[in-house]
Amino acid sequence: MSTIKFLGAYGGRGSGQNTTCVQLSERVTIDAGNILNPLGEDANTIDHIFLSHCHLDHIIDIPFLIDAFFVRRKAPLNIYALPETIASLKQHILNWNIWPNFNDIDLIGQKEKSIQFVPITCGETYRVDGLSLKPVATNHTVPSCGYVVEKEGKKALLTLDTHVCDTVWEEINRDCDINTLVIEVSFPSRMAKLAEASRHMTPLFLQDELKKITREEPLCIYVNHMKPDLVDEIRRELQELDLPVVMLHDGYTITL
Ligand SMILES: [Zn+2]
Ligand SMILES: [Zn+2]
């Protein structure tokens, strides 16, 4: 069965609520907001991380992941990201100040670096561990992308962090093999100004966005990245608007 699992489904941290991380296979995740705690020793098998953007809630486990298994690691940890995201990680996190630059540290007894960065381009397809991932440009405060993921012949589009964004819906309408959409809703609609300024979504923004769907084929829609303190309010609003969406939580497994 073709499944993907949300190790972290929220836009912040709370009790039992962790930041964004989607496990696509034993070796591959999208984003790194929550890898070590849910996977424990199995986190050592993660070799490929595709990032949506550079915000802390999406990258925070990268420094700890490489550090935790450094002495045992036999192959580099590959980080796929937009060039601007890679530049931010190098400048602000792996800079020998906040954390060692593992992109400059050889694996023990090997010539390869511990972390390898792979710059990605929107619209190109990347094949790893039997999966294919195609970055799709999104609309956030920093350069960002979602991904069309293909696993065992099934396709999903995960937006990750975004405000209203035509490219997402163009992709959904163009590729009718996509049967699953995961889109963020960070704030309730009363906080629309903040959502707009921070380039996130509210239920009312989502309601308008869903009108851009012109295709007939069925689409299962899931919502993630709620701010932990606002989850109940967002849930009530989504129900009141009668939007055909399912809210995710940590540990949720989606069957494509
Ligand atoms: Zn985020
Ligand atoms: Zn963000």
PDB file of N, CA, C and O in Angstrom, residues 105-165:
ATOM      1  N   ILE A 105      32.638  18.534   6.996  1.00  0.00           N
ATOM      2  CA  ILE A 105      33.253  17.496   7.833  1.00  0.00           C
ATOM      3  C   ILE A 105      33.127  16.148   7.126  1.00  0.00           C
ATOM      4  O   ILE A 105      32.010  15.712   6.801  1.00  0.00           O
ATOM      5  N   ASP A 106      34.275  15.476   6.891  1.00  0.00           N
ATOM      6  CA  ASP A 106      34.243  14.159   6.244  1.00  0.00           C
ATOM      7  C   ASP A 106      33.576  13.133   7.157  1.00  0.00           C
ATOM      8  O   ASP A 106      33.716  13.199   8.385  1.00  0.00           O
ATOM      9  N   LEU A 107      32.875  12.178   6.538  1.00  0.00           N
ATOM     10  CA  LEU A 107      32.426  11.009   7.290  1.00  0.00           C
ATOM     11  C   LEU A 107      33.664  10.283   7.803  1.00  0.00           C
ATOM     12  O   LEU A 107      34.721  10.304   7.147  1.00  0.00           O
ATOM     13  N   ILE A 108      33.544   9.622   8.937  1.00  0.00           N
ATOM     14  CA  ILE A 108      34.722   8.978   9.528  1.00  0.00           C
ATOM     15  C   ILE A 108      35.268   7.907   8.574  1.00  0.00           C
ATOM     16  O   ILE A 108      34.537   7.030   8.122  1.00  0.00           O
ATOM     17  N   GLY A 109      36.566   8.032   8.233  1.00  0.00           N
ATOM     18  CA  GLY A 109      37.233   7.055   7.367  1.00  0.00           C
ATOM     19  C   GLY A 109      36.827   7.139   5.910  1.00  0.00           C
ATOM     20  O   GLY A 109      37.117   6.228   5.126  1.00  0.00           O
ATOM     21  N   GLN A 110      36.131   8.221   5.512  1.00  0.00           N
ATOM     22  CA  GLN A 110      35.687   8.335   4.118  1.00  0.00           C
ATOM     23  C   GLN A 110      35.996   9.723   3.569  1.00  0.00           C
ATOM     24  O   GLN A 110      36.275  10.648   4.324  1.00  0.00           O
ATOM     25  N   LYS A 111      35.899   9.841   2.235  1.00  0.00           N
ATOM     26  CA  LYS A 111      36.192  11.131   1.621  1.00  0.00           C
ATOM     27  C   LYS A 111      34.944  11.989   1.466  1.00  0.00           C
ATOM     28  O   LYS A 111      35.029  13.181   1.234  1.00  0.00           O
ATOM     29  N   GLU A 112      33.784  11.359   1.599  1.00  0.00           N
ATOM     30  CA  GLU A 112      32.539  12.111   1.405  1.00  0.00           C
ATOM     31  C   GLU A 112      32.215  12.960   2.634  1.00  0.00           C
ATOM     32  O   GLU A 112      32.547  12.598   3.764  1.00  0.00           O
ATOM     33  N   LYS A 113      31.546  14.077   2.381  1.00  0.00           N
ATOM     34  CA  LYS A 113      31.140  14.955   3.480  1.00  0.00           C
ATOM     35  C   LYS A 113      29.920  14.360   4.197  1.00  0.00           C
ATOM     36  O   LYS A 113      29.129  13.617   3.610  1.00  0.00           O
ATOM     37  N   SER A 114      29.755  14.743   5.453  1.00  0.00           N
ATOM     38  CA  SER A 114      28.653  14.193   6.253  1.00  0.00           C
ATOM     39  C   SER A 114      27.294  14.642   5.735  1.00  0.00           C
ATOM     40  O   SER A 114      26.344  13.871   5.692  1.00  0.00           O
ATOM     41  N   ILE A 115      27.231  15.935   5.379  1.00  0.00           N
ATOM     42  CA  ILE A 115      26.009  16.456   4.764  1.00  0.00           C
ATOM     43  C   ILE A 115      26.350  16.879   3.343  1.00  0.00           C
ATOM     44  O   ILE A 115      27.362  17.527   3.107  1.00  0.00           O
ATOM     45  N   GLN A 116      25.489  16.458   2.418  1.00  0.00           N
ATOM     46  CA  GLN A 116      25.653  16.862   1.025  1.00  0.00           C
ATOM     47  C   GLN A 116      24.425  17.667   0.615  1.00  0.00           C
ATOM     48  O   GLN A 116      23.297  17.202   0.811  1.00  0.00           O
ATOM     49  N   PHE A 117      24.634  18.854   0.083  1.00  0.00           N
ATOM     50  CA  PHE A 117      23.502  19.661  -0.367  1.00  0.00           C
ATOM     51  C   PHE A 117      23.247  19.429  -1.850  1.00  0.00           C
ATOM     52  O   PHE A 117      24.186  19.414  -2.643  1.00  0.00           O
ATOM     53  N   VAL A 118      21.988  19.262  -2.213  1.00  0.00           N
ATOM     54  CA  VAL A 118      21.611  19.094  -3.614  1.00  0.00           C
ATOM     55  C   VAL A 118      20.642  20.226  -3.981  1.00  0.00           C
ATOM     56  O   VAL A 118      19.489  20.216  -3.526  1.00  0.00           O
ATOM     57  N   PRO A 119      21.092  21.214  -4.759  1.00  0.00           N
ATOM     58  CA  PRO A 119      20.177  22.302  -5.147  1.00  0.00           C
ATOM     59  C   PRO A 119      19.091  21.775  -6.085  1.00  0.00           C
ATOM     60  O   PRO A 119      19.393  20.979  -6.985  1.00  0.00           O
ATOM     61  N   ILE A 120      17.868  22.193  -5.869  1.00  0.00           N
ATOM     62  CA  ILE A 120      16.757  21.722  -6.709  1.00  0.00           C
ATOM     63  C   ILE A 120      16.126  22.902  -7.458  1.00  0.00           C
ATOM     64  O   ILE A 120      16.295  24.050  -7.075  1.00  0.00           O
ATOM     65  N   THR A 121      15.401  22.562  -8.530  1.00  0.00           N
ATOM     66  CA  THR A 121      14.729  23.564  -9.372  1.00  0.00           C
ATOM     67  C   THR A 121      13.258  23.181  -9.485  1.00  0.00           C
ATOM     68  O   THR A 121      12.940  22.004  -9.708  1.00  0.00           O
ATOM     69  N   CYS A 122      12.371  24.158  -9.350  1.00  0.00           N
ATOM     70  CA  CYS A 122      10.939  23.866  -9.488  1.00  0.00           C
ATOM     71  C   CYS A 122      10.654  23.348 -10.895  1.00  0.00           C
ATOM     72  O   CYS A 122      11.200  23.844 -11.877  1.00  0.00           O
ATOM     73  N   GLY A 123       9.819  22.323 -10.980  1.00  0.00           N
ATOM     74  CA  GLY A 123       9.441  21.759 -12.270  1.00  0.00           C
ATOM     75  C   GLY A 123      10.284  20.555 -12.681  1.00  0.00           C
ATOM     76  O   GLY A 123       9.869  19.768 -13.529  1.00  0.00           O
ATOM     77  N   GLU A 124      11.478  20.402 -12.092  1.00  0.00           N
ATOM     78  CA  GLU A 124      12.319  19.229 -12.390  1.00  0.00           C
ATOM     79  C   GLU A 124      11.841  18.058 -11.524  1.00  0.00           C
ATOM     80  O   GLU A 124      11.237  18.266 -10.470  1.00  0.00           O
ATOM     81  N   THR A 125      12.152  16.836 -11.959  1.00  0.00           N
ATOM     82  CA  THR A 125      11.768  15.668 -11.170  1.00  0.00           C
ATOM     83  C   THR A 125      13.015  14.996 -10.589  1.00  0.00           C
ATOM     84  O   THR A 125      14.006  14.833 -11.291  1.00  0.00           O
ATOM     85  N   TYR A 126      12.955  14.638  -9.325  1.00  0.00           N
ATOM     86  CA  TYR A 126      14.085  14.006  -8.632  1.00  0.00           C
ATOM     87  C   TYR A 126      13.655  12.609  -8.192  1.00  0.00           C
ATOM     88  O   TYR A 126      12.592  12.454  -7.585  1.00  0.00           O
ATOM     89  N   ARG A 127      14.470  11.599  -8.529  1.00  0.00           N
ATOM     90  CA  ARG A 127      14.123  10.220  -8.212  1.00  0.00           C
ATOM     91  C   ARG A 127      15.068   9.675  -7.139  1.00  0.00           C
ATOM     92  O   ARG A 127      16.286   9.705  -7.314  1.00  0.00           O
ATOM     93  N   VAL A 128      14.485   9.204  -6.049  1.00  0.00           N
ATOM     94  CA  VAL A 128      15.255   8.712  -4.909  1.00  0.00           C
ATOM     95  C   VAL A 128      14.479   7.575  -4.257  1.00  0.00           C
ATOM     96  O   VAL A 128      13.273   7.718  -4.007  1.00  0.00           O
ATOM     97  N   ASP A 129      15.158   6.458  -3.996  1.00  0.00           N
ATOM     98  CA  ASP A 129      14.564   5.366  -3.212  1.00  0.00           C
ATOM     99  C   ASP A 129      13.195   4.931  -3.768  1.00  0.00           C
ATOM    100  O   ASP A 129      12.261   4.673  -2.991  1.00  0.00           O
ATOM    101  N   GLY A 130      13.086   4.848  -5.094  1.00  0.00           N
ATOM    102  CA  GLY A 130      11.835   4.394  -5.710  1.00  0.00           C
ATOM    103  C   GLY A 130      10.729   5.442  -5.738  1.00  0.00           C
ATOM    104  O   GLY A 130       9.613   5.158  -6.168  1.00  0.00           O
ATOM    105  N   LEU A 131      11.032   6.642  -5.257  1.00  0.00           N
ATOM    106  CA  LEU A 131      10.033   7.723  -5.243  1.00  0.00           C
ATOM    107  C   LEU A 131      10.402   8.745  -6.297  1.00  0.00           C
ATOM    108  O   LEU A 131      11.567   8.849  -6.678  1.00  0.00           O
ATOM    109  N   SER A 132       9.425   9.544  -6.741  1.00  0.00           N
ATOM    110  CA  SER A 132       9.815  10.723  -7.497  1.00  0.00           C
ATOM    111  C   SER A 132       9.180  11.949  -6.846  1.00  0.00           C
ATOM    112  O   SER A 132       8.060  11.895  -6.332  1.00  0.00           O
ATOM    113  N   LEU A 133       9.965  13.026  -6.831  1.00  0.00           N
ATOM    114  CA  LEU A 133       9.494  14.280  -6.225  1.00  0.00           C
ATOM    115  C   LEU A 133       9.714  15.417  -7.188  1.00  0.00           C
ATOM    116  O   LEU A 133      10.806  15.567  -7.749  1.00  0.00           O
ATOM    117  N   LYS A 134       8.652  16.200  -7.404  1.00  0.00           N
ATOM    118  CA  LYS A 134       8.762  17.379  -8.276  1.00  0.00           C
ATOM    119  C   LYS A 134       8.417  18.624  -7.463  1.00  0.00           C
ATOM    120  O   LYS A 134       7.272  18.781  -7.009  1.00  0.00           O
ATOM    121  N   PRO A 135       9.397  19.524  -7.248  1.00  0.00           N
ATOM    122  CA  PRO A 135       9.099  20.761  -6.517  1.00  0.00           C
ATOM    123  C   PRO A 135       8.171  21.665  -7.320  1.00  0.00           C
ATOM    124  O   PRO A 135       8.316  21.781  -8.543  1.00  0.00           O
ATOM    125  N   VAL A 136       7.230  22.280  -6.602  1.00  0.00           N
ATOM    126  CA  VAL A 136       6.279  23.225  -7.194  1.00  0.00           C
ATOM    127  C   VAL A 136       6.370  24.525  -6.394  1.00  0.00           C
ATOM    128  O   VAL A 136       6.277  24.492  -5.160  1.00  0.00           O
ATOM    129  N   ALA A 137       6.557  25.651  -7.080  1.00  0.00           N
ATOM    130  CA  ALA A 137       6.732  26.928  -6.372  1.00  0.00           C
ATOM    131  C   ALA A 137       5.489  27.279  -5.555  1.00  0.00           C
ATOM    132  O   ALA A 137       4.360  27.094  -6.011  1.00  0.00           O
ATOM    133  N   THR A 138       5.710  27.763  -4.346  1.00  0.00           N
ATOM    134  CA  THR A 138       4.607  28.207  -3.488  1.00  0.00           C
ATOM    135  C   THR A 138       4.821  29.677  -3.121  1.00  0.00           C
ATOM    136  O   THR A 138       5.768  30.310  -3.593  1.00  0.00           O
ATOM    137  N   ASN A 139       3.952  30.217  -2.285  1.00  0.00           N
ATOM    138  CA  ASN A 139       3.939  31.654  -2.002  1.00  0.00           C
ATOM    139  C   ASN A 139       4.110  31.885  -0.500  1.00  0.00           C
ATOM    140  O   ASN A 139       3.138  31.893   0.246  1.00  0.00           O
ATOM    141  N   HIS A 140       5.353  32.038  -0.066  1.00  0.00           N
ATOM    142  CA  HIS A 140       5.644  32.194   1.360  1.00  0.00           C
ATOM    143  C   HIS A 140       6.574  33.401   1.539  1.00  0.00           C
ATOM    144  O   HIS A 140       6.925  34.053   0.548  1.00  0.00           O
ATOM    145  N   THR A 141       6.980  33.694   2.774  1.00  0.00           N
ATOM    146  CA  THR A 141       7.807  34.888   3.005  1.00  0.00           C
ATOM    147  C   THR A 141       9.247  34.724   2.539  1.00  0.00           C
ATOM    148  O   THR A 141       9.984  35.710   2.421  1.00  0.00           O
ATOM    149  N   VAL A 142       9.665  33.481   2.336  1.00  0.00           N
ATOM    150  CA  VAL A 142      11.011  33.180   1.820  1.00  0.00           C
ATOM    151  C   VAL A 142      10.824  32.250   0.620  1.00  0.00           C
ATOM    152  O   VAL A 142       9.744  31.677   0.454  1.00  0.00           O
ATOM    153  N   PRO A 143      11.845  32.098  -0.240  1.00  0.00           N
ATOM    154  CA  PRO A 143      11.699  31.146  -1.353  1.00  0.00           C
ATOM    155  C   PRO A 143      11.255  29.778  -0.822  1.00  0.00           C
ATOM    156  O   PRO A 143      11.820  29.282   0.159  1.00  0.00           O
ATOM    157  N   SER A 144      10.247  29.193  -1.473  1.00  0.00           N
ATOM    158  CA  SER A 144       9.628  27.980  -0.920  1.00  0.00           C
ATOM    159  C   SER A 144       9.054  27.126  -2.040  1.00  0.00           C
ATOM    160  O   SER A 144       8.782  27.623  -3.129  1.00  0.00           O
ATOM    161  N   CYS A 145       8.882  25.858  -1.743  1.00  0.00           N
ATOM    162  CA  CYS A 145       8.238  24.963  -2.705  1.00  0.00           C
ATOM    163  C   CYS A 145       7.458  23.881  -1.978  1.00  0.00           C
ATOM    164  O   CYS A 145       7.780  23.518  -0.851  1.00  0.00           O
ATOM    165  N   GLY A 146       6.407  23.400  -2.663  1.00  0.00           N
ATOM    166  CA  GLY A 146       5.754  22.173  -2.255  1.00  0.00           C
ATOM    167  C   GLY A 146       6.299  21.059  -3.134  1.00  0.00           C
ATOM    168  O   GLY A 146       7.237  21.277  -3.914  1.00  0.00           O
ATOM    169  N   TYR A 147       5.714  19.869  -3.017  1.00  0.00           N
ATOM    170  CA  TYR A 147       6.203  18.749  -3.828  1.00  0.00           C
ATOM    171  C   TYR A 147       5.038  17.921  -4.361  1.00  0.00           C
ATOM    172  O   TYR A 147       4.091  17.628  -3.610  1.00  0.00           O
ATOM    173  N   VAL A 148       5.150  17.534  -5.645  1.00  0.00           N
ATOM    174  CA  VAL A 148       4.318  16.440  -6.147  1.00  0.00           C
ATOM    175  C   VAL A 148       5.132  15.173  -5.895  1.00  0.00           C
ATOM    176  O   VAL A 148       6.253  15.037  -6.379  1.00  0.00           O
ATOM    177  N   VAL A 149       4.570  14.293  -5.080  1.00  0.00           N
ATOM    178  CA  VAL A 149       5.253  13.044  -4.716  1.00  0.00           C
ATOM    179  C   VAL A 149       4.587  11.904  -5.458  1.00  0.00           C
ATOM    180  O   VAL A 149       3.358  11.792  -5.449  1.00  0.00           O
ATOM    181  N   GLU A 150       5.389  11.061  -6.109  1.00  0.00           N
ATOM    182  CA  GLU A 150       4.839   9.849  -6.714  1.00  0.00           C
ATOM    183  C   GLU A 150       5.435   8.647  -6.014  1.00  0.00           C
ATOM    184  O   GLU A 150       6.658   8.518  -5.888  1.00  0.00           O
ATOM    185  N   LYS A 151       4.542   7.808  -5.476  1.00  0.00           N
ATOM    186  CA  LYS A 151       4.983   6.606  -4.766  1.00  0.00           C
ATOM    187  C   LYS A 151       4.136   5.434  -5.235  1.00  0.00           C
ATOM    188  O   LYS A 151       2.904   5.484  -5.128  1.00  0.00           O
ATOM    189  N   GLU A 152       4.785   4.419  -5.732  1.00  0.00           N
ATOM    190  CA  GLU A 152       4.105   3.197  -6.210  1.00  0.00           C
ATOM    191  C   GLU A 152       2.930   3.553  -7.132  1.00  0.00           C
ATOM    192  O   GLU A 152       1.825   3.026  -7.002  1.00  0.00           O
ATOM    193  N   GLY A 153       3.173   4.484  -8.052  1.00  0.00           N
ATOM    194  CA  GLY A 153       2.166   4.829  -9.064  1.00  0.00           C
ATOM    195  C   GLY A 153       1.087   5.786  -8.583  1.00  0.00           C
ATOM    196  O   GLY A 153       0.213   6.179  -9.355  1.00  0.00           O
ATOM    197  N   LYS A 154       1.105   6.163  -7.303  1.00  0.00           N
ATOM    198  CA  LYS A 154       0.111   7.101  -6.761  1.00  0.00           C
ATOM    199  C   LYS A 154       0.759   8.468  -6.551  1.00  0.00           C
ATOM    200  O   LYS A 154       1.930   8.550  -6.192  1.00  0.00           O
ATOM    201  N   LYS A 155      -0.039   9.520  -6.755  1.00  0.00           N
ATOM    202  CA  LYS A 155       0.520  10.870  -6.663  1.00  0.00           C
ATOM    203  C   LYS A 155      -0.210  11.746  -5.645  1.00  0.00           C
ATOM    204  O   LYS A 155      -1.442  11.728  -5.571  1.00  0.00           O
ATOM    205  N   ALA A 156       0.583  12.522  -4.909  1.00  0.00           N
ATOM    206  CA  ALA A 156       0.041  13.502  -3.964  1.00  0.00           C
ATOM    207  C   ALA A 156       0.762  14.821  -4.158  1.00  0.00           C
ATOM    208  O   ALA A 156       1.928  14.848  -4.560  1.00  0.00           O
ATOM    209  N   LEU A 157       0.072  15.915  -3.867  1.00  0.00           N
ATOM    210  CA  LEU A 157       0.739  17.213  -3.852  1.00  0.00           C
ATOM    211  C   LEU A 157       0.705  17.750  -2.419  1.00  0.00           C
ATOM    212  O   LEU A 157      -0.371  17.840  -1.809  1.00  0.00           O
ATOM    213  N   LEU A 158       1.876  18.048  -1.880  1.00  0.00           N
ATOM    214  CA  LEU A 158       1.979  18.625  -0.538  1.00  0.00           C
ATOM    215  C   LEU A 158       2.459  20.064  -0.702  1.00  0.00           C
ATOM    216  O   LEU A 158       3.547  20.292  -1.238  1.00  0.00           O
ATOM    217  N   THR A 159       1.664  21.026  -0.236  1.00  0.00           N
ATOM    218  CA  THR A 159       2.064  22.424  -0.463  1.00  0.00           C
ATOM    219  C   THR A 159       3.136  22.877   0.512  1.00  0.00           C
ATOM    220  O   THR A 159       3.917  23.756   0.201  1.00  0.00           O
ATOM    221  N   LEU A 160       3.127  22.289   1.745  1.00  0.00           N
ATOM    222  CA  LEU A 160       3.906  22.845   2.846  1.00  0.00           C
ATOM    223  C   LEU A 160       3.500  24.313   3.048  1.00  0.00           C
ATOM    224  O   LEU A 160       2.369  24.665   2.688  1.00  0.00           O
ATOM    225  N   ASP A 161       4.375  25.168   3.569  1.00  0.00           N
ATOM    226  CA  ASP A 161       3.915  26.518   3.933  1.00  0.00           C
ATOM    227  C   ASP A 161       3.620  27.362   2.688  1.00  0.00           C
ATOM    228  O   ASP A 161       4.475  27.533   1.828  1.00  0.00           O
ATOM    229  N   THR A 162       2.412  27.921   2.636  1.00  0.00           N
ATOM    230  CA  THR A 162       2.068  28.793   1.506  1.00  0.00           C
ATOM    231  C   THR A 162       0.884  29.682   1.833  1.00  0.00           C
ATOM    232  O   THR A 162       0.042  29.338   2.674  1.00  0.00           O
ATOM    233  N   HIS A 163       0.841  30.826   1.192  1.00  0.00           N
ATOM    234  CA  HIS A 163      -0.357  31.658   1.152  1.00  0.00           C
ATOM    235  C   HIS A 163      -1.080  31.276  -0.153  1.00  0.00           C
ATOM    236  O   HIS A 163      -0.693  30.317  -0.819  1.00  0.00           O
ATOM    237  N   VAL A 164      -2.108  32.028  -0.535  1.00  0.00           N
ATOM    238  CA  VAL A 164      -2.831  31.704  -1.772  1.00  0.00           C
ATOM    239  C   VAL A 164      -1.828  31.618  -2.928  1.00  0.00           C
ATOM    240  O   VAL A 164      -0.860  32.377  -2.977  1.00  0.00           O
ATOM    241  N   CYS A 165      -2.078  30.683  -3.833  1.00  0.00           N
ATOM    242  CA  CYS A 165      -1.001  30.346  -4.777  1.00  0.00           C
ATOM    243  C   CYS A 165      -1.557  29.643  -6.008  1.00  0.00           C
ATOM    244  O   CYS A 165      -2.014  28.510  -5.918  1.00  0.00           O
TER     245      CYS A 165
END
